[in-house]
Structures are given as structure tokens and as C-alpha cells.
Coordinates of C-alpha atoms in Angstrom, one line a residue:
Chain P
M192 CA -0.2 -0.1 -0.2
Q193 CA 3.1 2.2 1.0
D194 CA 4.1 1.4 -2.8
L195 CA 0.7 2.7 -4.2
K196 CA 0.7 5.7 -2.0
A197 CA 4.2 6.5 -3.8
I198 CA 3.3 5.8 -7.3
A199 CA 0.6 7.8 -6.8
N200 CA 2.7 11.1 -5.5
R201 CA 5.0 10.2 -8.4
I202 CA 1.7 11.0 -11.2
R203 CA 0.5 14.0 -9.1
R204 CA 3.9 15.6 -9.9
R205 CA 4.6 14.4 -13.0
D206 CA 0.8 15.4 -13.8
L207 CA 1.5 19.0 -12.6
Q208 CA 5.3 19.7 -14.3
A209 CA 3.4 18.7 -17.7
V210 CA 0.2 20.6 -16.9
F211 CA 2.7 23.4 -15.7
E212 CA 5.1 22.7 -18.5
A213 CA 2.3 22.8 -21.5
G214 CA 0.5 25.5 -20.5
A215 CA -3.0 24.0 -20.3
G216 CA -4.8 21.0 -18.9
H217 CA -7.7 19.6 -16.2
I218 CA -5.7 20.4 -13.0
G219 CA -8.1 19.4 -10.0
G220 CA -9.8 16.4 -12.0
E221 CA -6.6 15.4 -12.3
M222 CA -5.3 15.4 -9.1
S223 CA -8.7 14.7 -7.2
A224 CA -8.7 11.4 -10.2
I225 CA -4.9 9.9 -9.5
D226 CA -5.1 7.8 -6.8
I227 CA -8.2 5.8 -8.0
L228 CA -6.3 5.9 -11.4
T229 CA -3.1 4.5 -9.5
A230 CA -5.3 1.4 -7.9
L231 CA -6.6 0.3 -11.0
Y232 CA -3.5 0.5 -12.8
F233 CA -1.3 -0.9 -10.1
H234 CA -3.1 -3.2 -7.8
V235 CA -6.3 -4.1 -10.0
L236 CA -6.7 -3.7 -13.9
D237 CA -5.5 -7.4 -15.4
V238 CA -3.4 -5.2 -17.8
D239 CA -0.6 -5.5 -19.8
P240 CA 2.2 -3.3 -20.8
T241 CA 3.4 -5.0 -23.7
A242 CA 0.4 -6.7 -25.2
P243 CA -2.3 -4.0 -24.9
K244 CA -4.8 -5.5 -26.5
K245 CA -4.8 -8.7 -25.4
P246 CA -8.4 -10.3 -25.5
D247 CA -8.6 -10.9 -22.1
R248 CA -7.6 -7.9 -20.7
D249 CA -10.0 -5.8 -18.0
R250 CA -10.5 -2.9 -19.6
F251 CA -10.9 0.7 -18.3
V252 CA -11.8 4.2 -19.6
L253 CA -12.0 7.6 -18.6
S254 CA -15.0 9.3 -18.7
K255 CA -14.1 12.1 -18.1
G256 CA -11.4 12.3 -20.1
H257 CA -10.9 15.7 -20.0
T258 CA -8.4 14.9 -17.5
A259 CA -6.5 13.3 -19.9
N260 CA -2.8 13.9 -18.6
A261 CA -3.7 11.8 -16.1
L262 CA -4.8 9.1 -17.7
Y263 CA -1.2 9.6 -19.6
V264 CA 1.0 9.8 -16.7
T265 CA 0.0 6.9 -14.9
L266 CA 0.6 4.8 -18.5
A267 CA 4.0 5.9 -18.6
E268 CA 4.7 4.6 -15.3
A269 CA 2.6 1.4 -16.1
G270 CA 4.5 1.2 -19.2
F271 CA 2.4 1.0 -21.9
I272 CA 4.2 4.5 -23.0
P273 CA 7.3 5.4 -23.9
K274 CA 8.1 8.2 -20.0
E275 CA 9.6 11.0 -22.1
E276 CA 6.5 11.4 -23.8
V277 CA 4.2 12.9 -21.5
A278 CA 6.6 16.5 -22.4
T279 CA 4.8 16.4 -25.7
F280 CA 1.4 17.2 -23.7
L281 CA -0.4 19.2 -26.4
K282 CA 2.3 19.0 -28.9
P283 CA 1.7 20.1 -32.6
Y284 CA 1.7 16.1 -33.8
S285 CA 1.7 14.6 -30.2
R286 CA -0.9 11.6 -29.8
L287 CA -0.9 13.0 -25.9
N288 CA -3.6 15.7 -26.9
G289 CA -5.8 16.6 -24.7
H290 CA -8.2 13.7 -25.0
P291 CA -7.9 10.6 -24.8
N292 CA -7.4 8.7 -28.6
C293 CA -7.4 4.8 -28.6
T294 CA -6.6 4.4 -31.9
K295 CA -3.0 5.9 -31.0
V296 CA -2.7 5.0 -27.3
P297 CA -2.0 2.3 -26.0
G298 CA -3.8 1.2 -24.0
V299 CA -6.4 3.5 -23.9
E300 CA -10.0 1.5 -24.9
T301 CA -11.2 4.3 -26.3
N302 CA -12.3 7.7 -27.2
T303 CA -13.0 9.7 -24.7
G304 CA -13.6 13.2 -24.1
P305 CA -17.5 14.2 -24.7
L306 CA -19.5 13.6 -20.9
G307 CA -21.2 11.0 -21.0
H308 CA -20.0 8.5 -23.1
G309 CA -17.7 6.0 -20.9
L310 CA -20.7 4.0 -19.4
P311 CA -22.3 3.0 -22.6
V312 CA -19.7 1.9 -23.7
A313 CA -18.2 0.1 -20.9
V314 CA -21.7 -1.4 -20.2
G315 CA -21.0 -2.7 -24.0
M316 CA -17.8 -4.4 -22.6
A317 CA -18.8 -6.1 -19.3
K318 CA -22.1 -6.5 -22.3
A319 CA -19.8 -9.0 -24.3
A320 CA -17.7 -10.9 -21.6
Q321 CA -21.1 -11.7 -20.1
M322 CA -22.3 -13.1 -23.5
S323 CA -18.3 -14.7 -24.2
G324 CA -18.7 -16.5 -20.2
A325 CA -15.1 -14.7 -20.1
S326 CA -13.9 -13.7 -16.5
W327 CA -12.1 -9.7 -17.5
R328 CA -14.0 -7.1 -15.4
T329 CA -14.5 -3.8 -17.3
F330 CA -14.4 -0.5 -14.9
V331 CA -15.2 3.2 -16.4
L332 CA -15.0 6.3 -14.3
T333 CA -17.0 10.0 -14.8
G334 CA -16.6 12.9 -12.8
D335 CA -19.7 13.6 -11.0
G336 CA -21.1 17.1 -13.0
E337 CA -20.6 14.2 -16.0
M338 CA -23.1 12.5 -14.3
Q339 CA -25.5 14.9 -15.5
E340 CA -25.9 13.4 -18.7
G341 CA -28.5 12.0 -19.5
S342 CA -27.1 9.1 -21.9
N343 CA -25.5 7.7 -18.3
W344 CA -29.3 6.6 -17.0
E345 CA -29.4 4.6 -20.1
A346 CA -26.7 2.4 -19.5
A347 CA -27.7 2.6 -15.3
M348 CA -31.2 1.0 -16.1
A349 CA -29.3 -1.1 -18.7
A350 CA -26.6 -2.6 -16.3
A351 CA -28.8 -3.2 -14.2
H352 CA -30.8 -4.6 -17.1
F353 CA -28.6 -6.8 -18.4
K354 CA -26.6 -7.7 -14.0
L355 CA -23.2 -6.8 -15.7
D356 CA -21.6 -7.8 -12.0
N357 CA -18.7 -7.2 -14.1
L358 CA -18.8 -4.1 -14.3
T359 CA -17.8 -1.3 -12.2
L360 CA -18.3 2.5 -12.2
I361 CA -16.5 5.0 -9.8
I362 CA -17.9 8.1 -9.2
D363 CA -14.8 10.9 -9.0
H364 CA -17.3 13.4 -7.2
N365 CA -15.0 16.0 -6.0
R366 CA -18.8 18.7 -5.9
L367 CA -17.5 20.6 -7.8
Q368 CA -18.2 21.1 -11.7
Q369 CA -16.8 23.3 -14.5
G370 CA -18.3 26.3 -13.8
A371 CA -19.4 26.3 -10.4
R372 CA -20.4 24.0 -7.3
L373 CA -22.4 20.4 -8.1
A374 CA -24.9 22.1 -5.8
D375 CA -25.1 24.8 -6.9
T376 CA -25.5 23.3 -11.2
N377 CA -27.5 20.7 -11.3
N378 CA -27.5 18.5 -7.9
L379 CA -26.9 14.7 -7.8
A380 CA -26.2 14.2 -4.1
P381 CA -26.5 12.3 -3.1
I382 CA -25.8 10.2 -5.6
A383 CA -25.4 6.3 -3.4
P384 CA -29.5 6.3 -3.2
R385 CA -29.9 7.1 -6.7
F386 CA -27.8 3.7 -8.3
A387 CA -29.9 1.9 -5.4
A388 CA -32.4 2.7 -7.0
F389 CA -31.0 1.5 -10.1
G390 CA -30.3 -1.2 -8.8
W391 CA -26.9 -1.0 -8.4
A392 CA -24.6 -2.6 -5.4
V393 CA -23.5 1.3 -4.5
D394 CA -20.2 1.7 -2.1
E395 CA -18.9 5.0 -0.9
I396 CA -16.5 5.4 0.5
D397 CA -13.2 8.2 0.5
G398 CA -11.8 8.2 -2.8
N399 CA -7.6 9.5 -2.3
D400 CA -7.7 6.8 0.8
M401 CA -5.6 4.0 -1.2
D402 CA -6.9 1.6 1.6
A403 CA -10.4 1.9 0.7
I404 CA -10.6 2.1 -3.3
V405 CA -8.6 -0.9 -3.6
A406 CA -10.4 -2.5 -0.8
A407 CA -13.6 -1.4 -3.2
L408 CA -12.4 -2.9 -6.1
A409 CA -11.3 -6.1 -5.0
P410 CA -12.9 -8.5 -6.9
E411 CA -14.8 -9.8 -3.6
A412 CA -16.4 -6.9 -3.1
R413 CA -18.5 -7.8 -5.7
F414 CA -22.3 -8.9 -5.9
A415 CA -23.6 -11.7 -7.4
G416 CA -26.2 -10.2 -9.9
R417 CA -25.8 -6.7 -10.1
P418 CA -23.4 -4.1 -11.2
K419 CA -21.1 -2.0 -8.9
C420 CA -20.9 2.1 -8.2
V421 CA -18.3 3.2 -5.8
V422 CA -19.0 6.8 -5.0
A423 CA -15.2 8.1 -4.4
H424 CA -15.8 10.8 -2.0
T425 CA -12.4 12.8 -3.6
N426 CA -11.0 16.3 -3.4
K427 CA -10.4 18.3 -6.7
G428 CA -7.1 19.4 -6.7
Q429 CA -6.0 17.0 -3.7
G430 CA -2.6 17.3 -2.8
I431 CA -2.5 20.7 -2.7
S432 CA -3.3 23.4 -0.4
F433 CA -4.3 26.6 -2.6
M434 CA -6.1 23.6 -5.3
R435 CA -8.2 21.9 -2.7
D436 CA -11.6 22.5 -3.1
R437 CA -11.6 25.4 -5.3
V438 CA -14.1 25.4 -8.8
E439 CA -12.0 27.7 -10.7
W440 CA -8.2 25.1 -10.5
H441 CA -10.7 23.4 -12.9
H442 CA -8.4 24.2 -15.7
K443 CA -6.7 26.6 -14.6
V444 CA -2.6 26.6 -14.8
P445 CA -0.5 27.8 -11.9
N446 CA 2.3 30.5 -12.1
R447 CA 5.6 29.5 -11.2
E448 CA 5.2 30.6 -7.7
Q449 CA 2.3 28.4 -7.2
Y450 CA 4.3 25.7 -9.8
E451 CA 6.9 26.0 -6.7
Q452 CA 4.8 25.7 -3.8
A453 CA 3.2 22.5 -5.2
M454 CA 5.4 21.2 -6.5
K455 CA 7.6 21.4 -2.6
E456 CA 3.9 20.6 -1.1
L457 CA 3.8 17.5 -3.3
E458 CA 7.6 16.0 -2.3
A459 CA 7.1 17.1 0.6
A460 CA 3.9 14.3 0.3
A461 CA 6.2 12.1 -0.7
R462 CA 8.7 12.1 2.5
Chain C
M40 CA -44.1 2.3 -62.6
N41 CA -45.7 -0.9 -63.6
A42 CA -48.4 -2.2 -61.5
Q43 CA -47.5 -5.6 -62.2
T44 CA -43.0 -5.1 -60.7
K45 CA -43.1 -7.3 -57.7
L46 CA -42.0 -5.0 -54.9
Y47 CA -40.0 -6.1 -52.1
D48 CA -39.3 -4.5 -48.6
C49 CA -35.2 -4.8 -48.5
R50 CA -35.8 -5.4 -44.9
D51 CA -35.6 -8.8 -45.6
A52 CA -33.2 -9.4 -47.7
F53 CA -30.8 -7.9 -44.7
V54 CA -32.0 -9.9 -41.7
G55 CA -31.3 -12.9 -44.1
T56 CA -28.5 -11.7 -45.2
L57 CA -27.9 -11.4 -41.3
E58 CA -28.7 -14.2 -39.9
A59 CA -26.7 -15.9 -42.3
L60 CA -23.7 -14.6 -41.0
A61 CA -24.9 -15.1 -37.5
E62 CA -25.1 -19.0 -38.6
A63 CA -21.5 -19.4 -40.1
N64 CA -19.4 -16.4 -37.0
P65 CA -20.7 -16.0 -33.8
E66 CA -19.0 -13.5 -32.8
I67 CA -21.7 -11.2 -34.8
V68 CA -25.1 -10.2 -32.6
A69 CA -27.6 -7.6 -33.5
V70 CA -28.0 -4.3 -31.3
C71 CA -31.9 -2.6 -30.5
N72 CA -33.7 0.1 -29.5
D73 CA -36.6 -1.6 -28.8
S74 CA -37.0 -2.4 -32.3
V75 CA -37.0 -6.0 -33.1
G76 CA -40.6 -5.8 -35.2
S77 CA -39.4 -2.6 -37.1
S78 CA -36.1 -3.8 -37.9
K79 CA -37.6 -7.6 -38.9
L80 CA -34.9 -9.1 -35.8
G81 CA -37.8 -11.5 -34.8
G82 CA -35.9 -14.1 -36.1
F83 CA -32.1 -13.1 -35.3
R84 CA -34.5 -13.7 -31.3
D85 CA -35.4 -17.0 -31.7
R86 CA -32.4 -18.5 -32.9
W87 CA -30.0 -16.9 -30.7
P88 CA -31.9 -14.8 -27.6
D89 CA -28.9 -14.5 -26.2
R90 CA -26.9 -13.1 -28.4
L91 CA -29.9 -9.9 -29.0
V92 CA -28.8 -7.3 -27.1
N93 CA -32.3 -4.8 -26.5
V94 CA -31.3 -1.8 -24.9
G95 CA -35.0 -0.3 -24.6
I96 CA -35.6 3.1 -25.9
A97 CA -32.5 4.4 -25.5
E98 CA -30.1 5.5 -29.1
Q99 CA -26.9 7.1 -26.9
N100 CA -26.6 4.2 -25.2
M101 CA -27.6 1.6 -27.9
V102 CA -24.3 3.5 -30.2
G103 CA -21.8 3.4 -27.2
V104 CA -23.1 -0.4 -26.2
G105 CA -22.3 -1.1 -29.6
A106 CA -18.4 0.3 -30.0
G107 CA -18.1 -1.6 -25.8
L108 CA -19.6 -4.5 -27.7
A109 CA -16.9 -4.3 -30.5
N110 CA -14.1 -3.6 -27.8
G111 CA -14.9 -6.9 -27.3
G112 CA -14.6 -8.5 -29.7
K113 CA -18.4 -9.0 -30.8
L114 CA -19.5 -8.1 -34.8
P115 CA -22.4 -5.9 -33.5
F116 CA -25.1 -4.3 -36.2
V117 CA -26.6 -1.5 -34.1
C118 CA -30.5 -1.3 -35.7
G119 CA -33.4 0.5 -34.8
A120 CA -35.1 4.2 -36.6
A121 CA -32.6 5.9 -39.4
C122 CA -34.1 9.7 -38.0
F123 CA -33.7 8.2 -34.1
L124 CA -30.5 6.6 -34.6
T125 CA -28.5 9.5 -36.3
G126 CA -29.5 12.1 -35.0
R127 CA -30.4 11.5 -31.7
A128 CA -26.6 9.6 -31.4
L129 CA -24.6 11.6 -33.2
E130 CA -22.4 12.5 -31.4
Q131 CA -21.9 9.2 -29.7
I132 CA -21.9 7.5 -33.4
K133 CA -18.7 10.5 -34.0
A134 CA -16.3 9.9 -30.3
D135 CA -17.2 6.7 -30.2
I136 CA -17.6 5.1 -32.9
A137 CA -16.0 7.2 -36.6
Y138 CA -13.1 8.2 -34.2
S139 CA -12.6 5.2 -31.8
N140 CA -12.9 3.2 -35.6
A141 CA -15.0 0.8 -33.6
N142 CA -16.4 -2.5 -35.6
V143 CA -20.0 -0.9 -35.1
K144 CA -22.1 -1.5 -38.6
L145 CA -24.7 1.4 -37.8
C146 CA -27.7 -0.1 -39.7
G147 CA -30.4 2.6 -40.6
I148 CA -33.6 1.3 -40.9
S149 CA -36.7 3.1 -41.9
S150 CA -34.9 5.5 -43.9
G151 CA -35.5 8.5 -46.0
M152 CA -39.3 9.3 -46.1
A153 CA -40.3 5.3 -45.2
Y154 CA -42.6 6.6 -42.3
G155 CA -43.9 9.6 -44.6
E156 CA -47.6 9.6 -42.5
L157 CA -46.0 9.8 -39.3
G158 CA -44.2 13.3 -39.9
P159 CA -40.9 15.0 -39.9
T160 CA -39.8 13.8 -36.7
H161 CA -40.1 10.4 -38.2
H162 CA -37.9 11.5 -41.1
S163 CA -34.7 10.4 -41.6
I164 CA -33.6 12.8 -44.2
E165 CA -30.4 14.8 -42.8
D166 CA -28.6 11.5 -42.0
F167 CA -26.2 12.3 -45.5
A168 CA -25.1 15.4 -44.4
W169 CA -24.6 14.7 -40.9
L170 CA -22.5 10.9 -40.9
R171 CA -21.3 11.7 -44.5
A172 CA -19.6 14.8 -42.9
L173 CA -17.5 12.6 -40.5
P174 CA -14.0 10.6 -41.2
N175 CA -13.7 7.2 -41.0
L176 CA -17.6 6.3 -41.5
P177 CA -19.0 5.4 -45.0
V178 CA -22.1 5.8 -46.1
I179 CA -24.1 3.2 -48.1
A180 CA -27.3 3.0 -49.2
P181 CA -28.6 0.1 -50.7
C182 CA -31.0 -0.2 -54.2
D183 CA -33.1 -2.7 -54.5
R184 CA -32.9 -6.3 -52.7
A185 CA -29.6 -7.7 -53.7
E186 CA -27.7 -4.9 -53.1
T187 CA -27.8 -5.0 -50.1
A188 CA -28.0 -8.6 -49.3
A189 CA -25.2 -7.6 -50.9
A190 CA -23.6 -4.4 -48.1
T191 CA -24.1 -6.4 -45.5
R192 CA -22.8 -8.8 -46.7
F193 CA -20.0 -7.4 -47.0
A194 CA -20.2 -4.8 -43.6
A195 CA -19.8 -8.3 -42.2
S196 CA -16.4 -8.3 -44.2
Y197 CA -15.3 -5.3 -43.9
D198 CA -13.1 -3.7 -41.0
G199 CA -14.3 -0.7 -39.7
P200 CA -17.5 0.7 -39.2
L201 CA -20.0 2.2 -41.8
F202 CA -23.6 3.0 -42.0
L203 CA -25.8 1.0 -44.1
R204 CA -29.3 3.4 -44.5
L205 CA -32.1 0.4 -45.1
S206 CA -35.2 1.3 -46.7
R207 CA -39.0 0.0 -45.8
V208 CA -40.7 1.3 -48.5
G209 CA -40.9 -1.6 -52.1
V210 CA -38.7 -2.0 -54.4
P211 CA -38.8 -4.2 -57.7
D212 CA -35.4 -6.0 -58.6
I213 CA -33.4 -3.6 -59.7
L214 CA -29.4 -6.1 -60.2
P215 CA -28.9 -9.4 -59.7
D216 CA -28.7 -11.9 -57.4
D217 CA -25.2 -12.6 -57.5
H218 CA -24.0 -8.5 -57.5
E219 CA -21.8 -8.2 -55.8
F220 CA -20.8 -4.2 -53.8
T221 CA -18.3 -2.4 -54.1
L222 CA -17.5 0.0 -51.9
G223 CA -17.0 3.3 -53.1
K224 CA -17.9 1.8 -56.6
A225 CA -21.1 3.4 -58.7
N226 CA -22.4 1.1 -61.1
R227 CA -23.8 2.1 -64.3
L228 CA -27.4 0.7 -64.0
R229 CA -27.7 2.4 -68.2
E230 CA -25.3 4.1 -71.2
G231 CA -26.6 7.6 -71.9
S232 CA -25.0 10.0 -73.7
D233 CA -27.1 12.9 -73.6
L234 CA -27.1 14.0 -69.2
T235 CA -26.5 11.3 -66.5
I236 CA -28.9 10.2 -63.7
I237 CA -27.8 9.5 -60.1
A238 CA -29.5 7.9 -57.7
N239 CA -29.4 5.4 -55.2
G240 CA -31.4 3.9 -52.8
V241 CA -35.1 4.1 -53.7
L242 CA -34.4 6.3 -55.8
T243 CA -32.7 3.7 -58.3
H244 CA -35.9 2.5 -59.8
R245 CA -37.6 5.7 -60.5
A246 CA -34.3 7.4 -61.8
L247 CA -34.3 4.2 -64.4
A248 CA -37.7 4.8 -64.9
A249 CA -36.8 8.1 -66.4
A250 CA -34.7 7.2 -68.7
D251 CA -37.0 4.7 -70.0
L252 CA -39.9 7.8 -70.4
L253 CA -36.6 10.5 -71.9
A254 CA -35.8 7.2 -74.4
G255 CA -38.7 8.1 -75.9
R256 CA -38.1 11.6 -76.0
G257 CA -34.8 10.8 -77.8
I258 CA -33.1 11.6 -74.8
E259 CA -30.7 8.8 -74.5
A260 CA -29.3 9.5 -70.6
R261 CA -26.6 7.3 -68.7
V262 CA -27.9 5.8 -65.3
L263 CA -25.5 5.7 -62.5
N264 CA -26.1 3.4 -59.2
M265 CA -24.3 5.7 -56.3
A266 CA -25.2 3.6 -53.5
T267 CA -21.7 5.0 -51.1
V268 CA -22.5 8.9 -50.8
R269 CA -19.1 8.0 -48.8
P270 CA -16.4 7.5 -49.8
I271 CA -17.7 9.0 -53.5
D272 CA -17.5 7.3 -56.6
E273 CA -14.8 10.2 -58.4
E274 CA -14.0 9.0 -60.8
A275 CA -17.9 7.3 -62.5
I276 CA -18.9 11.5 -61.7
G277 CA -15.6 12.6 -63.3
A278 CA -17.1 10.8 -66.7
A279 CA -20.2 11.0 -65.8
A280 CA -19.7 15.6 -66.1
S281 CA -17.1 15.2 -69.5
E282 CA -18.7 12.5 -71.1
T283 CA -22.3 13.1 -71.4
G284 CA -21.4 16.8 -69.7
A285 CA -25.0 17.4 -67.3
I286 CA -25.2 15.7 -63.7
L287 CA -29.2 15.0 -62.5
T288 CA -29.2 14.1 -59.1
C289 CA -32.4 12.3 -56.9
E290 CA -32.2 11.3 -53.5
E291 CA -34.6 10.5 -50.9
H292 CA -33.2 12.8 -48.3
T293 CA -33.3 16.7 -47.9
V294 CA -31.2 18.6 -50.9
F295 CA -28.8 20.3 -48.5
G296 CA -25.9 18.6 -48.1
G297 CA -26.8 14.6 -49.0
L298 CA -26.1 12.3 -52.2
G299 CA -26.6 15.3 -54.9
S300 CA -24.2 17.7 -52.9
A301 CA -21.5 15.2 -52.7
V302 CA -21.7 14.8 -56.5
A303 CA -21.2 18.3 -57.0
E304 CA -18.5 18.8 -54.5
V305 CA -16.4 16.9 -57.0
V306 CA -18.3 19.0 -59.8
V307 CA -17.3 22.1 -59.3
R308 CA -13.6 20.4 -58.5
G309 CA -13.0 18.9 -61.3
R310 CA -15.2 19.9 -64.5
P311 CA -17.9 22.1 -63.2
V312 CA -20.8 20.9 -66.0
P313 CA -25.3 22.0 -65.7
M314 CA -26.2 19.7 -63.0
E315 CA -29.9 20.2 -60.8
I316 CA -30.7 18.2 -57.4
L317 CA -33.8 16.8 -56.8
G318 CA -34.5 16.0 -52.9
V319 CA -36.4 17.1 -50.0
P320 CA -36.9 21.3 -50.9
G321 CA -36.1 22.1 -47.4
I322 CA -39.0 22.2 -46.0
F323 CA -40.2 19.4 -43.7
A324 CA -43.0 17.9 -45.4
P325 CA -46.9 17.7 -46.0
T326 CA -48.4 14.4 -44.5
G327 CA -47.7 10.9 -46.7
S328 CA -47.0 8.2 -48.2
A329 CA -42.6 7.7 -49.5
N330 CA -44.1 7.2 -52.9
F331 CA -46.7 9.7 -52.6
L332 CA -44.0 12.5 -51.2
L333 CA -41.0 11.4 -53.4
D334 CA -43.9 12.3 -56.9
E335 CA -44.7 15.5 -54.7
F336 CA -41.0 16.6 -54.8
G337 CA -41.1 16.0 -58.4
M338 CA -39.1 12.3 -58.4
S339 CA -41.7 10.8 -59.7
P340 CA -40.3 8.9 -62.7
E341 CA -41.9 12.3 -64.8
G342 CA -40.9 14.4 -62.5
I343 CA -37.6 13.3 -62.5
A344 CA -37.7 13.1 -66.7
E345 CA -39.2 16.6 -66.6
S346 CA -36.1 18.3 -64.5
A347 CA -34.2 15.9 -67.1
E348 CA -35.0 18.1 -69.8
A349 CA -35.2 21.3 -68.0
L350 CA -31.6 20.5 -67.2
L351 CA -30.8 19.5 -71.1
K352 CA -31.4 23.2 -72.0
R353 CA -28.3 24.5 -69.4
K354 CA -25.9 22.5 -71.3
A355 CA -23.9 24.7 -73.5

């Protein structure tokens, strides 16, 4: 577990550096999701960076595609793409554009960017495994504001109806969306009872607590015949004091002074 | 139209072919939106209940599920009313299917004015324009049962996404039973040097009938069946422009952005010649059957022939 925390911290620092150097990114939502991404790629998912398309791999879909940089850094850390390639993020002709591209970047399963796309595609993936009697699992990470998209609820109904107990939806519940707080926009909270009412098994965890994430995503935490929703209570800007829980850090870029302070805080946390 | 001519519902050719393909390939699955009846998937469901994924009335989810099924190793044929499949799930078609290069066959049933009486909400007359604007997504509108069967076989063998535009309005046999579909290639159904009529889908047999009328008036019209709207057959269009000097297009679609537009884009870049584009003239259509509306919009055989004669007067 110490290892996972150390990896997450390393990914946070690399993500911060990439956003600072590129002069763009979605750093707030990246920081909230990095613990989840780390748990997935370094503990949960059965994936192989040397064979990213092996048919029986577990699938992960980053539905909140605007936080692509966190996924790129994680994929680099896991060996899917060269670590030095992260420096090309958002550069001309880089395959690491602002949203993940499955035809270019190994380890990306489907293109995302417009919100509300990941869960339907993940339902199709899980349905394919169910139809084939295959044991691989499908995971999808959405934002909480993203759950305002109606397509998610179409998919939520279908997943329960199809009894997709090989599907896990993780909602990065950081309470903030691009323009305002979730509560001030179209408040979905409390999220858990809504999914329970749709027939899902639901866990609520601290989504920045590595032990809690690992426990919620473990195979034995599944429920027969029901898809699983993990409502992960996180903090936008997690790990960086002046970003934490601040709407403006959805896609603001730190200036040099802010960058240096943020890096110091992350380095201190790593010790 | 000859009242004796037997008319076929091409959905039967589609599902018959799909079932034959599914027999041989266990990865083929059908995906639908409460449209088992209108997509004629009842037989498929009875034979392979576990291979039919009915998501209910939820087109965005249907297209996303199709992409996921393809990622998971299946070969999905996603079937729904063309108007909703394309319009309601357009962004899913763009991001999840075309941009992701998901090996999904999008099958728009009851396309064009097939739901004529149900009103403009149910007319699928923007789908060429919407979908041919997307990279990486062939757009195909077969003209009869042989071409529907051939295009369905092609879809299963083609490694990538595509859109099949399928009607339910009866059409006569035009192409031979053993017709092979070639993506992006028009079929020259009739020779002629005075002008070229280009059509697809339910308009092809009307174009042929118009050419018969024109022949009786001493005008020889070349007729091209152009099932593939994207990629468009630039060679056949170029030959039509240079060899016949005038082009008339007919489509069960708005005149904005469809087959006629696609042909015109090629003509103006190559050899500009007089053109006329027949289709729904940028209005919400009145009530009536598909055949009634096509006649009303100037696409009866006589209407097409009249447009051809008017076009010929503009030839240099």
C-alpha cells in the first residue's frame, strides 16, 4: 500500500509538471482522480503493457476524458508509453492530445472527451464479456458533474437490467464541475441512493484513501447479478493546498510561483 | 411504374443475410432499441436470444453499447430507426464509433421518407449530411434486395465502422442476385450520352423509369446507381461530367448536404457542368406516404424526366 501511495504521489508530480509546461490541462480533476487511477493500474487491472490488446485484459474507460493527462502519466508509469513522451502533452502532432485516443495511445480503450460516453461503452464491454462467458472485468471512471448527462442513466438502467456484475462504475465525487459547485448547478447528491434505486450495488468511500479504493475494487467486493457503483468522495486539487476544493482550478494553470509551491507540497507529502 | 412489378421490402434481404452471416460467425450480435419488430429481428432473436442486445428506448446508450461490444470482441449490427439512430446518437456515432474506429455496423432502418405519414420528426432525410461529414465512416444506401444483401455481406467482412441506410418502402429488383458490392463504386445501370442521372436507395428504380421515358423522347440518359455516398465515386462522376455534360441527382434526403451535394463537390472541383439536385427542398414535409411525397417533390419518373429535359436546355 505504501508503494501505491508513492506511485500516486509520483504521478501527481509528473502531472503537475506536464500541465505547467504545456500551459494547459485539467489539473483539479486530475489530482482528485489520480489515487483511483493508481489503484487501478498498479493493483486492480489485469493488463499487460507489452500486449495492450490481449483479448482477456480487463478494460478501463476514462469517461472524464478531459483529465487525459493523468491517464497518460499513469500509462507511462505502467509502461504503456515511454515516460519521456509525457513531455509532448498537447504539443503539435503529439498523440497525447487533451482527450484520450484509442487508435493512437496503447492502453486507451475508447475515445472520450464529450461527457456521458464512457458508461454506455463500458456497458457494451461488460456485456461482451458476459455473452462470451469471459472473466475479465470492466471499470469506468466518470466525474460527478458528468452524471448530469442523460446517456449515463440510459446506461445505468441497461447495466442493472443485464445484471452486469463484471462492471464497476467509479464516480469521482469531488463536488465541483467546470463552472460551479455541483450543488449549485444541478445537484445529484446524494448519488448512492440513486444508483441503489436503479438496482446497483453501491459502495461509498474516501476516494483519496488508497486502502479504501483497493478494498472497494477488489474482486470479492462484487455482488452477484448487480453492477457496482463506487461513489468515491474525493477532493478536486487533492494534495495541493491552494487548489483543493476550489472551482477555478478545474482548468487553471499554475504560474511559476504556484507551481513551485505545489511541487514542494507534493514532495513533502512523498517523504 | 408498372403495376405488375413485384416490390420487395429490403429489410427482408437485410435480416435474411444477417441471419446467414450470424450462423457462420458466432461473434455477430444484433443491438436494437425496442425495435425488434421494425428491424425484423424477430427471427434472429428466436434463433439466438442471447445474441440480441435490446437496450430499450435509448439510442445514445445503444450506440455506446455497440462500441463496447466491438471492443469486447463482438461484431455488432446496431439496428434502429434511421432518424433516431443518426440524429439522437450523432455524437456517439462521431466519438465512440467513427473517431474510435469501432468495428460497428450502424443499420438505419426505415430511412428517408419511409415513415412519411408519421411526420417530419420521423423522416430521416438529414442522415447523409450528418454522417458523411464524419471521417472514417462509409455511408451506404442500397437500391434493391440484391444490393442490400450484398452490402450486408460487405459490412460483415469490412474491418471498420460503416452506416447502412435501409428502407422499408418496396422496390423492384434491379441488380442481379449475385451482385457484389464494392465500396465507393457506382454501378452504371444504363448507357447514355445526353446526361447522367445519379440516384441511390429507393430512387434508383425511379431514375431508371425516368430514363425509359426520356428514351421515348429521343434523350439518352446514363443512369448511375451510387449506393456509396462516402467515399464518393469520383471517377464515375468525372466520367459523367466529361462524357454526358450534365448531371441530375435524385435522393430521398434533403437537397442540403446529401448525395447531390457530394456529387456537386466533385463536379465543381473537376469539370463544372450543369447540375440539378432533386430531393426534399429544404422544408418539413407534409403528410403522406413515402411514394406520395417523392412524387410531390418532383421525383416521380415523369418529374425526374421533366427535370432532365429542363437541365438539358442548360447544356452548353
